[in-house]
Coordinates of C-alpha atoms in Angstrom, one line a residue:
M10 CA -2.4 16.2 17.5
A11 CA -0.2 13.6 15.7
V12 CA 3.0 12.4 17.3
I13 CA 5.4 11.7 14.5
R14 CA 8.9 11.2 15.9
P15 CA 12.4 11.1 14.5
F16 CA 14.4 8.0 15.1
K17 CA 17.8 6.3 14.7
A18 CA 17.3 4.2 11.6
I19 CA 19.2 1.1 10.7
R20 CA 19.7 1.4 7.0
P21 CA 21.9 -0.1 4.2
A22 CA 25.4 1.0 3.7
E23 CA 25.4 3.3 0.7
D24 CA 26.9 0.7 -1.7
M25 CA 24.4 -1.9 -0.6
A26 CA 21.1 0.0 -0.8
E27 CA 20.2 -1.0 -4.4
K28 CA 20.9 -4.7 -3.7
I29 CA 19.0 -4.7 -0.4
A30 CA 15.9 -2.7 -1.3
A31 CA 13.0 -5.1 -1.9
L32 CA 9.3 -4.9 -2.8
P33 CA 6.9 -5.6 0.1
Y34 CA 6.8 -9.2 1.3
D35 CA 3.1 -9.6 0.5
V36 CA 3.4 -9.0 -3.3
Y37 CA 5.0 -12.4 -3.7
N38 CA 4.0 -16.0 -3.0
R39 CA 6.6 -18.4 -1.7
A40 CA 7.8 -19.7 -5.0
E41 CA 8.2 -16.2 -6.4
S42 CA 10.0 -15.1 -3.2
C43 CA 12.5 -18.0 -3.7
E44 CA 13.2 -17.0 -7.3
V45 CA 13.9 -13.3 -6.3
V46 CA 16.2 -14.4 -3.5
K47 CA 18.0 -16.9 -5.6
K48 CA 18.7 -14.2 -8.2
N49 CA 19.7 -11.6 -5.5
P50 CA 20.7 -13.2 -2.2
D51 CA 21.3 -9.7 -0.8
S52 CA 17.6 -8.7 -1.3
F53 CA 15.8 -7.9 2.0
L54 CA 13.1 -10.3 0.9
A55 CA 15.4 -13.0 2.2
I56 CA 14.8 -11.6 5.7
D57 CA 11.2 -10.6 5.1
R58 CA 10.4 -14.0 3.8
A59 CA 12.9 -16.2 5.6
E60 CA 11.2 -19.4 4.4
T61 CA 13.3 -18.8 1.2
Q62 CA 16.2 -20.2 3.2
F63 CA 14.5 -23.6 3.6
D64 CA 13.1 -26.3 1.3
D65 CA 9.4 -26.8 0.9
S66 CA 9.3 -29.3 3.7
V67 CA 9.6 -26.5 6.2
D68 CA 6.3 -24.7 6.8
T69 CA 6.2 -21.0 5.9
Y70 CA 5.1 -20.1 9.5
A71 CA 7.3 -22.5 11.4
D72 CA 9.2 -21.1 14.4
V73 CA 12.6 -21.7 12.7
V74 CA 11.6 -19.4 9.9
Y75 CA 11.1 -16.4 12.2
E76 CA 14.3 -17.3 14.1
K77 CA 16.1 -17.4 10.8
A78 CA 14.9 -13.9 9.9
H79 CA 16.2 -12.6 13.3
D80 CA 19.6 -14.2 12.8
M81 CA 20.0 -13.2 9.2
F82 CA 19.1 -9.5 9.9
W83 CA 21.3 -9.0 12.9
D84 CA 24.2 -11.0 11.3
R85 CA 24.1 -8.5 8.4
V86 CA 24.0 -5.6 10.7
K87 CA 27.1 -7.0 12.4
K88 CA 28.7 -7.7 9.0
G89 CA 28.3 -4.0 8.0
D90 CA 25.7 -4.4 5.3
F91 CA 23.6 -2.1 7.5
I92 CA 24.6 1.0 9.5
R93 CA 22.9 2.6 12.4
D94 CA 22.6 6.4 12.7
D95 CA 23.8 7.7 16.0
K96 CA 21.2 10.5 16.5
D97 CA 17.4 10.8 15.9
C98 CA 16.7 11.9 12.4
Y99 CA 13.9 12.3 9.9
Y100 CA 14.5 10.9 6.4
I101 CA 13.2 11.9 3.1
Y102 CA 12.2 9.1 0.7
E103 CA 11.4 10.0 -3.0
L104 CA 10.0 7.6 -5.5
T105 CA 9.7 8.5 -9.2
M106 CA 7.6 6.5 -11.6
D107 CA 6.9 7.4 -15.2
G108 CA 8.4 10.9 -14.6
R109 CA 6.1 11.6 -11.6
A110 CA 7.7 11.9 -8.2
Q111 CA 6.2 11.6 -4.7
T112 CA 8.2 12.5 -1.6
G113 CA 7.6 11.3 1.9
I114 CA 9.0 11.8 5.4
V115 CA 10.3 8.6 7.0
A116 CA 9.5 8.7 10.7
C117 CA 7.9 6.8 13.6
S118 CA 4.2 7.1 14.3
S119 CA 2.5 6.5 17.6
I120 CA 0.5 3.3 18.3
D121 CA -1.7 5.5 20.5
D122 CA -2.6 7.7 17.5
Y123 CA -3.7 4.5 15.7
E124 CA -5.7 3.4 18.8
N125 CA -7.4 6.8 19.3
G126 CA -8.2 7.4 15.7
I127 CA -5.8 10.2 14.7
I128 CA -4.3 7.7 12.3
K129 CA -7.4 6.6 10.3
K130 CA -8.0 3.5 8.4
H131 CA -10.4 2.7 5.6
E132 CA -10.0 -1.2 5.5
N133 CA -10.6 -3.9 8.0
T134 CA -7.8 -6.4 8.7
R135 CA -7.9 -10.1 9.1
A136 CA -6.3 -11.8 12.2
E137 CA -4.7 -14.6 10.1
K138 CA -2.9 -12.1 7.9
E139 CA -1.7 -10.1 10.9
A140 CA -0.3 -13.1 12.7
D141 CA 2.7 -13.6 10.4
R142 CA 3.9 -10.0 10.6
I143 CA 3.3 -9.9 14.4
R144 CA 5.6 -12.9 14.8
H145 CA 8.1 -11.5 12.3
V146 CA 8.4 -8.0 14.0
D147 CA 8.4 -9.4 17.5
T148 CA 11.0 -12.1 16.8
V149 CA 13.3 -9.9 14.7
G150 CA 12.9 -7.0 17.1
A151 CA 12.5 -4.5 14.4
Q152 CA 9.9 -3.1 11.9
T153 CA 11.3 -3.7 8.4
G154 CA 8.4 -2.6 6.2
P155 CA 7.2 1.0 6.4
I156 CA 3.5 1.9 6.6
F157 CA 2.3 4.2 3.7
L158 CA 0.6 7.1 5.4
A159 CA -0.9 10.3 3.9
Y160 CA -1.8 13.7 5.2
R161 CA -3.0 17.0 3.9
F162 CA -0.3 19.5 2.6
N163 CA 1.7 21.3 5.2
K164 CA 3.8 24.3 4.1
T165 CA 6.4 24.1 6.9
I166 CA 7.1 20.4 6.2
D167 CA 7.2 21.0 2.5
S168 CA 9.7 23.9 2.8
I169 CA 12.1 21.7 4.7
I170 CA 11.7 18.8 2.2
Q171 CA 12.4 21.1 -0.7
K172 CA 15.4 22.6 1.0
T173 CA 16.9 19.2 1.9
K174 CA 16.3 17.8 -1.6
K175 CA 18.8 20.4 -2.9
E176 CA 21.5 18.4 -1.1
T177 CA 23.2 15.3 -2.3
P178 CA 21.0 12.2 -1.6
V179 CA 22.4 9.4 0.5
Y180 CA 20.7 6.9 -1.8
D181 CA 20.1 7.3 -5.5
F182 CA 19.3 4.3 -7.7
V183 CA 16.9 3.0 -10.2
A184 CA 15.4 -0.4 -9.4
E185 CA 14.9 -3.3 -11.9
D186 CA 11.2 -2.2 -12.4
G187 CA 12.3 1.3 -13.5
I188 CA 11.3 3.1 -10.2
K189 CA 13.9 5.7 -9.1
H190 CA 14.6 5.8 -5.4
R191 CA 16.4 8.7 -3.6
A192 CA 16.8 9.4 0.1
W193 CA 18.1 12.2 2.3
I194 CA 18.8 12.6 6.0
I195 CA 17.4 15.4 8.1
S196 CA 19.6 15.6 11.2
D197 CA 20.0 19.3 12.1
T198 CA 18.3 20.1 15.4
E199 CA 16.3 23.0 14.0
S200 CA 14.7 21.2 11.1
V201 CA 13.9 18.1 13.2
A202 CA 12.2 20.3 15.8
K203 CA 10.2 22.2 13.1
I204 CA 9.0 18.9 11.5
E205 CA 7.9 17.4 14.9
E206 CA 6.1 20.6 15.8
A207 CA 4.4 20.8 12.4
F208 CA 3.0 17.3 12.7
S209 CA 1.8 18.1 16.3
G210 CA -0.6 20.5 14.6
I211 CA -2.1 17.9 12.3
N212 CA -5.1 16.0 13.6
D213 CA -5.7 13.6 10.7
I214 CA -3.3 11.0 9.3
Y215 CA -4.5 8.4 6.9
I216 CA -3.4 4.8 6.2
A217 CA -3.0 4.7 2.4
D218 CA -1.5 1.3 2.1
G219 CA -0.4 -1.4 4.6
H220 CA -3.3 -1.8 6.9
H221 CA -2.2 -5.3 8.0
R222 CA 1.4 -4.2 8.5
C223 CA 0.2 -1.3 10.6
A224 CA -2.2 -3.4 12.7
S225 CA 0.6 -5.9 13.3
A226 CA 3.1 -3.3 14.4
V227 CA 0.5 -1.8 16.8
K228 CA -0.3 -5.2 18.3
V229 CA 3.4 -5.9 18.9
G230 CA 3.7 -2.6 20.7
L231 CA 0.7 -3.4 22.9
K232 CA 2.0 -6.9 23.6
R233 CA 5.3 -5.4 24.8
R234 CA 3.5 -2.9 27.0
Q235 CA 1.8 -5.9 28.7
E236 CA 5.3 -7.5 29.1
N237 CA 6.7 -4.2 30.5
P238 CA 4.1 -2.8 32.9
G239 CA 6.5 0.0 34.0
Y240 CA 6.7 1.3 30.4
T241 CA 6.9 5.1 30.1
G242 CA 5.6 5.6 26.6
N243 CA 8.9 6.7 25.2
E244 CA 10.2 3.2 24.4
E245 CA 10.6 2.4 20.7
F246 CA 7.9 -0.3 20.8
N247 CA 5.4 2.5 21.3
Y248 CA 6.0 3.7 17.7
F249 CA 5.9 2.1 14.2
L250 CA 7.9 2.8 11.0
S251 CA 6.0 5.0 8.5
V252 CA 6.5 7.1 5.4
L253 CA 4.1 10.0 5.3
F254 CA 3.2 11.7 2.0
F255 CA 1.4 14.8 1.1
D256 CA -2.1 14.1 -0.4
R257 CA -1.5 16.2 -3.5
E258 CA 1.5 14.1 -4.6
L259 CA -0.3 10.7 -4.4
K260 CA -1.8 8.9 -7.3
I261 CA -4.2 6.0 -6.9
L262 CA -4.5 3.6 -9.8
D263 CA -7.6 1.9 -10.8
Y264 CA -8.5 -1.5 -9.4
N265 CA -10.4 -3.5 -12.0
R266 CA -12.8 -6.4 -12.1
V267 CA -13.1 -9.5 -14.3
L268 CA -16.0 -12.0 -14.2
K269 CA -15.6 -15.7 -15.1
T270 CA -19.2 -16.4 -16.2
Y271 CA -22.3 -14.6 -17.4
N272 CA -24.3 -16.1 -14.6
G273 CA -26.7 -17.7 -17.2
H274 CA -27.2 -14.5 -19.2
T275 CA -26.5 -13.8 -22.8
V276 CA -24.4 -10.8 -24.0
E277 CA -27.6 -9.2 -25.2
D278 CA -29.2 -9.6 -21.7
I279 CA -26.2 -8.0 -20.0
L280 CA -26.1 -5.0 -22.3
D281 CA -29.9 -4.6 -21.8
E282 CA -29.5 -4.7 -18.0
A283 CA -26.6 -2.3 -18.2
S284 CA -28.7 0.2 -20.3
K285 CA -31.1 0.5 -17.4
I286 CA -28.4 1.9 -15.1
F287 CA -25.8 3.4 -17.5
D288 CA -25.8 5.4 -20.7
I289 CA -23.9 3.0 -23.1
T290 CA -21.8 3.8 -26.1
E291 CA -19.4 1.5 -27.9
L292 CA -15.8 2.8 -27.5
D293 CA -13.9 3.7 -30.6
R294 CA -11.1 5.7 -28.9
E295 CA -7.7 4.1 -28.6
D296 CA -7.5 4.6 -24.8
K297 CA -10.2 2.5 -23.3
H298 CA -9.8 3.8 -19.7
P299 CA -12.7 5.7 -18.2
T300 CA -12.2 9.5 -18.3
A301 CA -14.2 10.7 -15.2
K302 CA -15.9 9.6 -12.0
G303 CA -19.2 7.8 -12.8
E304 CA -17.8 6.2 -16.0
I305 CA -16.8 2.5 -16.3
S306 CA -15.4 0.8 -19.3
M307 CA -16.8 -2.7 -20.0
Y308 CA -15.1 -5.4 -22.2
I309 CA -17.4 -8.1 -23.4
N310 CA -17.6 -10.3 -26.5
K311 CA -14.4 -8.6 -27.7
N312 CA -15.9 -5.1 -27.7
W313 CA -15.4 -2.2 -25.3
Y314 CA -18.3 0.0 -24.1
S315 CA -18.4 3.1 -22.1
L316 CA -20.9 2.9 -19.2
V317 CA -21.8 6.3 -17.8
L318 CA -23.9 6.2 -14.6
K319 CA -27.3 7.8 -15.1
D320 CA -27.9 10.8 -12.8
E321 CA -30.7 9.2 -10.9
Y322 CA -28.2 6.5 -9.7
R323 CA -25.5 8.9 -8.5
I324 CA -25.6 9.4 -4.7
N325 CA -23.6 11.6 -2.3
D326 CA -22.4 9.0 0.2
P327 CA -18.7 8.4 1.0
V328 CA -18.9 4.7 0.5
R329 CA -22.1 3.9 -1.5
G330 CA -21.3 6.7 -3.9
L331 CA -17.9 5.2 -4.9
D332 CA -17.8 3.9 -8.5
V333 CA -16.8 0.4 -7.2
S334 CA -19.8 0.5 -4.9
R335 CA -22.2 1.6 -7.6
L336 CA -21.0 -1.1 -9.9
Q337 CA -21.3 -3.8 -7.2
D338 CA -24.7 -2.7 -5.8
L339 CA -26.5 -1.9 -9.1
F340 CA -25.0 -4.4 -11.5
L341 CA -22.7 -7.1 -10.2
E342 CA -25.0 -8.3 -7.5
P343 CA -28.4 -8.2 -9.2
V344 CA -27.2 -9.3 -12.6
F345 CA -24.3 -11.6 -11.9
G346 CA -25.3 -12.7 -8.4
I347 CA -22.1 -11.5 -6.7
E348 CA -23.2 -10.9 -3.2
D349 CA -19.8 -10.8 -1.5
P350 CA -16.9 -9.9 -3.8
K351 CA -14.4 -11.0 -1.1
T352 CA -15.5 -14.6 -1.4
D353 CA -17.3 -15.1 -4.7
N354 CA -15.4 -17.3 -7.1
N355 CA -17.0 -15.6 -10.1
I356 CA -15.0 -12.4 -9.6
D357 CA -11.3 -11.6 -9.7
F358 CA -9.4 -8.3 -9.3
V359 CA -6.7 -6.8 -11.5
G360 CA -4.5 -4.0 -10.4
G361 CA -4.4 -1.0 -12.7
I362 CA -0.6 -1.2 -13.0
R363 CA -1.2 -4.2 -15.4
G364 CA -3.1 -2.0 -17.9
I365 CA -6.1 -2.5 -20.2
A366 CA -4.3 -5.2 -22.2
E367 CA -4.3 -7.5 -19.1
L368 CA -8.1 -7.2 -19.0
E369 CA -8.4 -8.3 -22.6
K370 CA -5.9 -11.1 -22.0
R371 CA -7.9 -12.4 -19.0
C372 CA -11.1 -12.4 -21.2
E373 CA -9.2 -14.7 -23.6
E374 CA -8.0 -17.0 -20.9
D375 CA -10.4 -17.5 -17.9
A376 CA -12.9 -14.6 -17.8
V377 CA -15.8 -13.4 -20.0
V378 CA -16.3 -9.8 -19.1
A379 CA -14.0 -7.1 -17.6
F380 CA -14.7 -3.7 -16.0
A381 CA -12.0 -1.0 -16.1
M382 CA -12.7 1.5 -13.3
Y383 CA -12.0 5.2 -12.9
P384 CA -9.5 5.4 -10.0
T385 CA -10.8 6.2 -6.5
S386 CA -9.4 9.6 -5.5
I387 CA -7.3 10.4 -2.4
D388 CA -10.1 12.8 -1.3
E389 CA -12.6 10.0 -1.5
L390 CA -10.3 7.8 0.6
F391 CA -10.1 10.7 3.2
D392 CA -13.9 11.1 3.2
V393 CA -14.4 7.4 3.9
A394 CA -11.8 7.4 6.7
D395 CA -13.2 10.7 8.2
A396 CA -16.6 9.1 8.3
K397 CA -15.1 6.1 10.2
L398 CA -16.4 3.9 7.4
L399 CA -14.7 1.2 5.3
M400 CA -14.1 1.0 1.6
P401 CA -15.3 -2.0 -0.5
P402 CA -12.7 -4.7 -1.2
K403 CA -10.1 -3.8 -3.8
S404 CA -11.0 -0.1 -4.1
T405 CA -7.5 1.4 -4.3
W406 CA -4.1 0.4 -5.9
F407 CA -1.1 2.5 -5.0
E408 CA 2.0 2.7 -7.1
P409 CA 4.9 2.9 -6.7
K410 CA 5.3 0.5 -3.8
L411 CA 7.6 1.5 -0.9
R412 CA 10.7 -0.7 -0.6
S413 CA 11.5 -2.7 2.5
G414 CA 15.0 -2.7 4.0
L415 CA 15.9 0.9 3.2
F416 CA 14.8 2.1 6.7
I417 CA 14.4 -0.1 9.7
H418 CA 13.1 0.7 13.1
E419 CA 14.5 -1.3 16.0
I420 CA 12.0 -1.8 18.8

């Protein structure tokens, strides 16, 4: 049973929400972060990436950077840019992109559920990437970036969401990138109890996005347990900030590949090798995206081809049967010599949000062949996590991204 608790959020004053809400810290490099904060000093990115407050002589991971994040956040709470709710609540967070809305419950998830496998992962994490957020959360004393979780549809929770969304939202704005954000508060005792009870009957929660943020939050909680041997389990450090979405509302975008060399082959060689694994046809339709699982679109020598995996190469395996795995195992490794896509300099990855045009552009600039993938489905993600397996690198791209700074959990 999942423990998904209400909490007393620290959140922006209503007139500050649009200015404060920021994309996740890890979508920017340092220079980009500085530009965003220079343009909008109220952006939560100034706190999430406090190195923006120093010149380049100060290391991104210096102690003063984390101390600055702490001071900036709590000064802004004191100033009134943020308010603190006085009772435990759940919150509804709706994001709308291109006319499609997805609605999540903002709550706190249990670090024990992460440890015991009720909250399931499909990616490994790297200690060096965790270290920064561990220090940030521990020093600030709050979790500022929510973890994107998913679960299978639940009628009770959905009915409360739909009822609440008929009320006036506490936040309602469209961000610069065109994504609409709305939020509501669920504070009445009956609804809060029903939501908590409904989650207690759910045994499978899945990390959709934010594996490193999640692992970091959990490790901070475990660290504080060691520092407080008399802990009861009810302390806030035992829980981490989450937004939980129904599976049926989520859309995974494609995560595409570009290669920088032919690995000594000619275009004719590559097409010949591809024909052994795929049924190949030159694409004359306007939309070059693949239309079904098992189909990949390849751009080479300024031509698009549809590659449809032959039946004998399709397998029923949660990881090896994924399109990204079939492409890697059957084509990229044997033909292009890419043994480890995480480290090979001949491959790069392009998020589906950038579109087909970006793949063509890359092949004019620094690549020679591109592969547009059919998106991994949420069911495939669940199957991999249920099997306690891991997805290949760059298998999923989630949009829209959850904003940081809208809901904050003090630990």
